[in-house]
Amino acid sequence: AQTVTQSQPEMSVQEAETVTLSCTYDTSESDYYLFWYKQPPSRQMILVIRQEAYKQQNATENRFSVNFQKAAKSFSLKISDSQLGDAAMYFCACSSGGGADGLTFGKGTHLIIQP
Amino acid sequence: KAGVTQTPRYLIKTRGQQVTLSCSPISGHRSVSWYQQTPGQGLQFLFEYFSETQRNKGNFPGRFSGRQFSNSRSEMNVSTLELGDSALYLCASSLIPGPNTEAFFGQGTRLTVV
């Protein structure tokens, strides 16, 4: 079993600035995957970025990057050059044990972009 | 390529009734997972199907069940509905089970139990 904690219920950032969303996780498995999903008002969950635990290099996808600290069990998401379209709920998730228990999600962070 | 399609989008049911939700995965995807999303509990894993077999199930009572057909379409059923079953039910499809293949989500079915 795994747990995922997002301690920031809401974050606000000015358009074009950088924001970091925090996530900590706990799992007893050595093989696991970490994800950030975005859920806009349309409700559809969209994968933002994925990190394999065995990879030391932090994943990046255009303006999105992660800071994966394995020893600290921390997995934060950095959004650079924030855009209005980035406004959404962001969920951190973990999958381990071959995915037997599906994805375990955090409670989410509501990201507000100030124009 | 069509995405994951969930029907209906909205549903209102009375306590004690039963409900069936449908999920059509992306063409070629054989794995379908279901999640329940509520303000209080957040997103919780319900079950996963692959090749018409339930691969695993989350911590939900037996009133929650599902199945998968030979064309990979999946249905979930909730019997004897309770007020607490009001939630957004999300379906996700992937080529095969496991975290190393991307899961694509549908827009969900909003179930309201009155």
mmCIF file of C-alpha atoms in Angstrom:
data_model
loop_
_atom_site.group_PDB
_atom_site.id
_atom_site.type_symbol
_atom_site.label_atom_id
_atom_site.label_comp_id
_atom_site.label_asym_id
_atom_site.label_seq_id
_atom_site.Cartn_x
_atom_site.Cartn_y
_atom_site.Cartn_z
ATOM 1 C CA ALA A 1 0.000 0.000 0.000
ATOM 2 C CA GLN A 2 1.101 3.556 -0.547
ATOM 3 C CA THR A 3 0.077 7.008 0.661
ATOM 4 C CA VAL A 4 0.369 10.371 -1.047
ATOM 5 C CA THR A 5 0.173 13.725 0.718
ATOM 6 C CA GLN A 6 -0.303 17.143 -0.815
ATOM 7 C CA SER A 7 -0.071 19.788 1.881
ATOM 8 C CA GLN A 8 -1.141 22.782 -0.201
ATOM 9 C CA PRO A 9 -4.918 22.842 -0.800
ATOM 10 C CA GLU A 10 -4.571 25.984 -2.913
ATOM 11 C CA MET A 11 -1.777 27.936 -4.589
ATOM 12 C CA SER A 12 -1.858 31.201 -6.487
ATOM 13 C CA VAL A 13 0.699 32.517 -8.973
ATOM 14 C CA GLN A 14 0.984 35.462 -11.321
ATOM 15 C CA GLU A 15 0.872 34.707 -15.009
ATOM 16 C CA ALA A 16 4.382 34.125 -16.459
ATOM 17 C CA GLU A 17 5.874 33.361 -13.046
ATOM 18 C CA THR A 18 7.037 30.045 -11.608
ATOM 19 C CA VAL A 19 5.187 27.971 -9.039
ATOM 20 C CA THR A 20 6.089 24.772 -7.198
ATOM 21 C CA LEU A 21 3.512 22.273 -5.952
ATOM 22 C CA SER A 22 4.564 19.948 -3.152
ATOM 23 C CA CYS A 23 3.960 16.229 -2.757
ATOM 24 C CA THR A 24 5.275 13.588 -0.388
ATOM 25 C CA TYR A 25 4.616 9.892 -0.637
ATOM 26 C CA ASP A 26 5.244 6.688 1.208
ATOM 27 C CA THR A 27 5.565 3.178 -0.160
ATOM 28 C CA SER A 28 7.283 0.025 0.968
ATOM 29 C CA GLU A 29 7.927 -1.034 -2.607
ATOM 30 C CA SER A 30 11.267 -0.483 -4.298
ATOM 31 C CA ASP A 31 9.724 -0.312 -7.754
ATOM 32 C CA TYR A 32 7.210 2.480 -8.119
ATOM 33 C CA TYR A 33 6.127 5.301 -10.374
ATOM 34 C CA LEU A 34 5.102 8.840 -9.542
ATOM 35 C CA PHE A 35 2.759 11.054 -11.516
ATOM 36 C CA TRP A 36 1.304 14.514 -11.646
ATOM 37 C CA TYR A 37 -2.162 14.805 -13.138
ATOM 38 C CA LYS A 38 -4.089 17.958 -14.006
ATOM 39 C CA GLN A 39 -7.875 18.141 -13.709
ATOM 40 C CA PRO A 40 -9.383 21.251 -15.315
ATOM 41 C CA PRO A 41 -13.049 22.211 -14.848
ATOM 42 C CA SER A 42 -13.897 19.818 -17.699
ATOM 43 C CA ARG A 43 -13.149 17.064 -15.102
ATOM 44 C CA GLN A 44 -10.921 15.036 -17.401
ATOM 45 C CA MET A 45 -7.682 13.971 -15.737
ATOM 46 C CA ILE A 46 -4.664 14.702 -17.917
ATOM 47 C CA LEU A 47 -1.211 13.283 -17.293
ATOM 48 C CA VAL A 48 1.290 16.114 -16.871
ATOM 49 C CA ILE A 49 4.479 14.242 -16.072
ATOM 50 C CA ARG A 50 5.704 10.834 -14.916
ATOM 51 C CA GLN A 51 8.794 9.739 -12.990
ATOM 52 C CA GLU A 52 10.132 6.223 -12.638
ATOM 53 C CA ALA A 53 11.614 5.717 -9.180
ATOM 54 C CA TYR A 54 14.678 3.932 -10.513
ATOM 55 C CA LYS A 55 15.649 6.950 -12.611
ATOM 56 C CA GLN A 56 17.752 9.515 -10.833
ATOM 57 C CA GLN A 57 17.261 12.182 -13.480
ATOM 58 C CA ASN A 58 14.294 14.447 -12.878
ATOM 59 C CA ALA A 59 11.594 14.261 -15.548
ATOM 60 C CA THR A 60 10.776 17.337 -17.614
ATOM 61 C CA GLU A 61 7.994 18.100 -20.095
ATOM 62 C CA ASN A 62 8.297 21.530 -21.648
ATOM 63 C CA ARG A 63 7.379 24.043 -18.903
ATOM 64 C CA PHE A 64 6.790 21.279 -16.346
ATOM 65 C CA SER A 65 9.556 19.653 -14.342
ATOM 66 C CA VAL A 66 9.810 17.661 -11.143
ATOM 67 C CA ASN A 67 12.182 17.632 -8.219
ATOM 68 C CA PHE A 68 12.346 13.982 -7.191
ATOM 69 C CA GLN A 69 14.036 13.456 -3.828
ATOM 70 C CA LYS A 70 13.910 9.703 -3.310
ATOM 71 C CA ALA A 71 15.420 9.583 0.166
ATOM 72 C CA ALA A 72 13.035 12.262 1.393
ATOM 73 C CA LYS A 73 10.119 10.690 -0.518
ATOM 74 C CA SER A 74 9.356 14.043 -2.052
ATOM 75 C CA PHE A 75 8.059 14.711 -5.555
ATOM 76 C CA SER A 76 7.359 18.363 -6.291
ATOM 77 C CA LEU A 77 6.118 19.844 -9.563
ATOM 78 C CA LYS A 78 7.532 23.086 -10.939
ATOM 79 C CA ILE A 79 5.561 25.010 -13.514
ATOM 80 C CA SER A 80 7.567 27.689 -15.299
ATOM 81 C CA ASP A 81 6.136 30.631 -17.217
ATOM 82 C CA SER A 82 2.646 29.956 -15.817
ATOM 83 C CA GLN A 83 -0.201 30.402 -18.265
ATOM 84 C CA LEU A 84 -3.912 30.969 -17.726
ATOM 85 C CA GLY A 85 -4.569 27.516 -19.141
ATOM 86 C CA ASP A 86 -2.574 25.976 -16.297
ATOM 87 C CA ALA A 87 -5.364 26.812 -13.842
ATOM 88 C CA ALA A 88 -6.714 23.495 -12.568
ATOM 89 C CA MET A 89 -6.591 20.956 -9.760
ATOM 90 C CA TYR A 90 -3.263 19.155 -9.675
ATOM 91 C CA PHE A 91 -3.030 15.670 -8.241
ATOM 92 C CA CYS A 92 0.109 13.810 -7.271
ATOM 93 C CA ALA A 93 -0.179 10.036 -7.601
ATOM 94 C CA CYS A 94 1.852 6.924 -6.942
ATOM 95 C CA SER A 95 1.679 3.412 -8.345
ATOM 96 C CA SER A 96 3.686 0.520 -6.988
ATOM 97 C CA GLY A 97 3.616 -3.245 -6.787
ATOM 98 C CA GLY A 98 3.079 -3.565 -10.516
ATOM 99 C CA GLY A 99 0.041 -1.350 -10.282
ATOM 100 C CA ALA A 100 -1.954 -3.914 -8.344
ATOM 101 C CA ASP A 101 -3.728 -1.238 -6.310
ATOM 102 C CA GLY A 102 -4.129 1.213 -9.155
ATOM 103 C CA LEU A 103 -3.084 4.805 -8.693
ATOM 104 C CA THR A 104 -3.063 6.307 -5.196
ATOM 105 C CA PHE A 105 -3.808 10.008 -5.385
ATOM 106 C CA GLY A 106 -3.182 12.918 -3.056
ATOM 107 C CA LYS A 107 -6.022 15.275 -2.128
ATOM 108 C CA GLY A 108 -5.000 17.764 -4.782
ATOM 109 C CA THR A 109 -3.822 21.369 -5.041
ATOM 110 C CA HIS A 110 -6.039 23.986 -6.618
ATOM 111 C CA LEU A 111 -3.805 26.212 -8.754
ATOM 112 C CA ILE A 112 -5.015 29.722 -9.488
ATOM 113 C CA ILE A 113 -3.321 31.820 -12.164
ATOM 114 C CA GLN A 114 -3.591 35.575 -11.629
ATOM 115 C CA PRO A 115 -3.591 37.541 -14.905
ATOM 116 C CA LYS B 1 -8.516 8.788 -32.387
ATOM 117 C CA ALA B 2 -11.454 8.971 -30.010
ATOM 118 C CA GLY B 3 -10.687 9.319 -26.319
ATOM 119 C CA VAL B 4 -12.195 7.486 -23.398
ATOM 120 C CA THR B 5 -15.959 7.844 -23.474
ATOM 121 C CA GLN B 6 -18.081 7.597 -20.368
ATOM 122 C CA THR B 7 -21.857 7.537 -20.413
ATOM 123 C CA PRO B 8 -23.976 9.027 -19.119
ATOM 124 C CA ARG B 9 -22.293 12.277 -18.097
ATOM 125 C CA TYR B 10 -24.803 13.010 -15.379
ATOM 126 C CA LEU B 11 -27.150 10.774 -13.440
ATOM 127 C CA ILE B 12 -29.601 11.282 -10.598
ATOM 128 C CA LYS B 13 -30.805 8.234 -8.703
ATOM 129 C CA THR B 14 -32.858 7.579 -5.608
ATOM 130 C CA ARG B 15 -31.459 5.888 -2.529
ATOM 131 C CA GLY B 16 -31.937 2.127 -2.751
ATOM 132 C CA GLN B 17 -31.883 2.004 -6.541
ATOM 133 C CA GLN B 18 -29.103 0.538 -8.624
ATOM 134 C CA VAL B 19 -27.089 2.165 -11.386
ATOM 135 C CA THR B 20 -24.894 1.086 -14.280
ATOM 136 C CA LEU B 21 -22.159 3.288 -15.701
ATOM 137 C CA SER B 22 -20.414 2.652 -18.989
ATOM 138 C CA CYS B 23 -16.879 3.241 -20.209
ATOM 139 C CA SER B 24 -15.583 2.810 -23.748
ATOM 140 C CA PRO B 25 -11.782 2.796 -23.797
ATOM 141 C CA ILE B 26 -9.522 4.152 -26.489
ATOM 142 C CA SER B 27 -9.414 1.799 -29.448
ATOM 143 C CA GLY B 28 -6.783 -0.863 -28.863
ATOM 144 C CA HIS B 29 -6.650 -0.342 -25.106
ATOM 145 C CA ARG B 30 -7.395 -3.511 -23.183
ATOM 146 C CA SER B 31 -7.114 -2.318 -19.594
ATOM 147 C CA VAL B 32 -9.830 -0.301 -17.896
ATOM 148 C CA SER B 33 -9.729 1.107 -14.360
ATOM 149 C CA TRP B 34 -12.420 2.837 -12.359
ATOM 150 C CA TYR B 35 -12.034 5.519 -9.692
ATOM 151 C CA GLN B 36 -14.449 7.277 -7.371
ATOM 152 C CA GLN B 37 -13.853 10.974 -6.681
ATOM 153 C CA THR B 38 -15.543 12.726 -3.751
ATOM 154 C CA PRO B 39 -14.728 15.985 -1.953
ATOM 155 C CA GLY B 40 -14.148 14.142 1.309
ATOM 156 C CA GLN B 41 -12.222 11.044 0.266
ATOM 157 C CA GLY B 42 -10.626 12.344 -2.900
ATOM 158 C CA LEU B 43 -9.816 9.881 -5.667
ATOM 159 C CA GLN B 44 -10.056 6.226 -4.733
ATOM 160 C CA PHE B 45 -9.326 3.157 -6.832
ATOM 161 C CA LEU B 46 -12.363 0.943 -7.404
ATOM 162 C CA PHE B 47 -11.195 -1.855 -9.708
ATOM 163 C CA GLU B 48 -9.268 -2.724 -12.825
ATOM 164 C CA TYR B 49 -10.188 -5.012 -15.690
ATOM 165 C CA PHE B 50 -7.972 -6.589 -18.289
ATOM 166 C CA SER B 51 -9.022 -9.094 -20.924
ATOM 167 C CA GLU B 52 -12.484 -9.405 -19.356
ATOM 168 C CA THR B 53 -11.039 -10.342 -15.960
ATOM 169 C CA GLN B 54 -11.031 -8.263 -12.812
ATOM 170 C CA ARG B 55 -7.390 -7.853 -12.001
ATOM 171 C CA ASN B 56 -7.806 -6.218 -8.618
ATOM 172 C CA LYS B 57 -10.275 -4.279 -6.500
ATOM 173 C CA GLY B 58 -10.025 -1.404 -4.074
ATOM 174 C CA ASN B 59 -11.515 -1.208 -0.621
ATOM 175 C CA PHE B 60 -15.177 -0.890 -1.561
ATOM 176 C CA PRO B 61 -18.189 -2.948 -0.463
ATOM 177 C CA GLY B 62 -19.644 -5.694 -2.586
ATOM 178 C CA ARG B 63 -22.376 -3.329 -3.791
ATOM 179 C CA PHE B 64 -19.777 -2.066 -6.239
ATOM 180 C CA SER B 65 -19.145 -4.430 -9.113
ATOM 181 C CA GLY B 66 -18.035 -4.293 -12.677
ATOM 182 C CA ARG B 67 -17.331 -6.231 -15.788
ATOM 183 C CA GLN B 68 -15.507 -5.973 -19.067
ATOM 184 C CA PHE B 69 -16.688 -7.164 -22.426
ATOM 185 C CA SER B 70 -14.748 -8.763 -25.259
ATOM 186 C CA ASN B 71 -14.462 -5.376 -27.021
ATOM 187 C CA SER B 72 -12.831 -3.986 -23.830
ATOM 188 C CA ARG B 73 -15.804 -1.785 -22.976
ATOM 189 C CA SER B 74 -16.480 -1.828 -19.269
ATOM 190 C CA GLU B 75 -19.448 -1.259 -17.030
ATOM 191 C CA MET B 76 -19.621 -0.683 -13.328
ATOM 192 C CA ASN B 77 -22.699 -1.300 -11.249
ATOM 193 C CA VAL B 78 -23.662 0.020 -7.863
ATOM 194 C CA SER B 79 -26.580 -1.669 -6.150
ATOM 195 C CA THR B 80 -28.678 -0.414 -3.238
ATOM 196 C CA LEU B 81 -27.444 3.133 -3.659
ATOM 197 C CA GLU B 82 -26.600 5.181 -0.588
ATOM 198 C CA LEU B 83 -26.334 8.954 -0.292
ATOM 199 C CA GLY B 84 -22.588 8.549 0.178
ATOM 200 C CA ASP B 85 -22.262 7.026 -3.278
ATOM 201 C CA SER B 86 -22.770 10.473 -4.780
ATOM 202 C CA ALA B 87 -19.513 11.121 -6.591
ATOM 203 C CA LEU B 88 -17.725 11.601 -9.853
ATOM 204 C CA TYR B 89 -16.848 8.190 -11.286
ATOM 205 C CA LEU B 90 -13.830 8.242 -13.552
ATOM 206 C CA CYS B 91 -12.734 5.585 -15.968
ATOM 207 C CA ALA B 92 -9.199 5.253 -17.310
ATOM 208 C CA SER B 93 -7.919 3.096 -20.118
ATOM 209 C CA SER B 94 -4.437 1.923 -21.025
ATOM 210 C CA LEU B 95 -2.910 -0.473 -23.513
ATOM 211 C CA ILE B 96 -2.038 -2.972 -20.812
ATOM 212 C CA PRO B 97 -2.179 -2.927 -17.006
ATOM 213 C CA GLY B 98 0.615 -1.480 -14.950
ATOM 214 C CA PRO B 99 2.101 1.907 -14.163
ATOM 215 C CA ASN B 100 4.571 1.920 -17.024
ATOM 216 C CA THR B 101 1.839 2.549 -19.587
ATOM 217 C CA GLU B 102 -0.008 5.844 -19.648
ATOM 218 C CA ALA B 103 -3.581 5.865 -18.384
ATOM 219 C CA PHE B 104 -6.037 8.067 -20.263
ATOM 220 C CA PHE B 105 -9.073 9.273 -18.367
ATOM 221 C CA GLY B 106 -12.603 9.997 -19.472
ATOM 222 C CA GLN B 107 -14.604 13.015 -18.352
ATOM 223 C CA GLY B 108 -16.453 10.993 -15.773
ATOM 224 C CA THR B 109 -20.027 10.332 -14.786
ATOM 225 C CA ARG B 110 -21.438 12.590 -12.082
ATOM 226 C CA LEU B 111 -23.770 10.465 -9.954
ATOM 227 C CA THR B 112 -26.096 12.152 -7.506
ATOM 228 C CA VAL B 113 -28.058 10.002 -5.071
ATOM 229 C CA VAL B 114 -31.095 11.675 -3.507
#
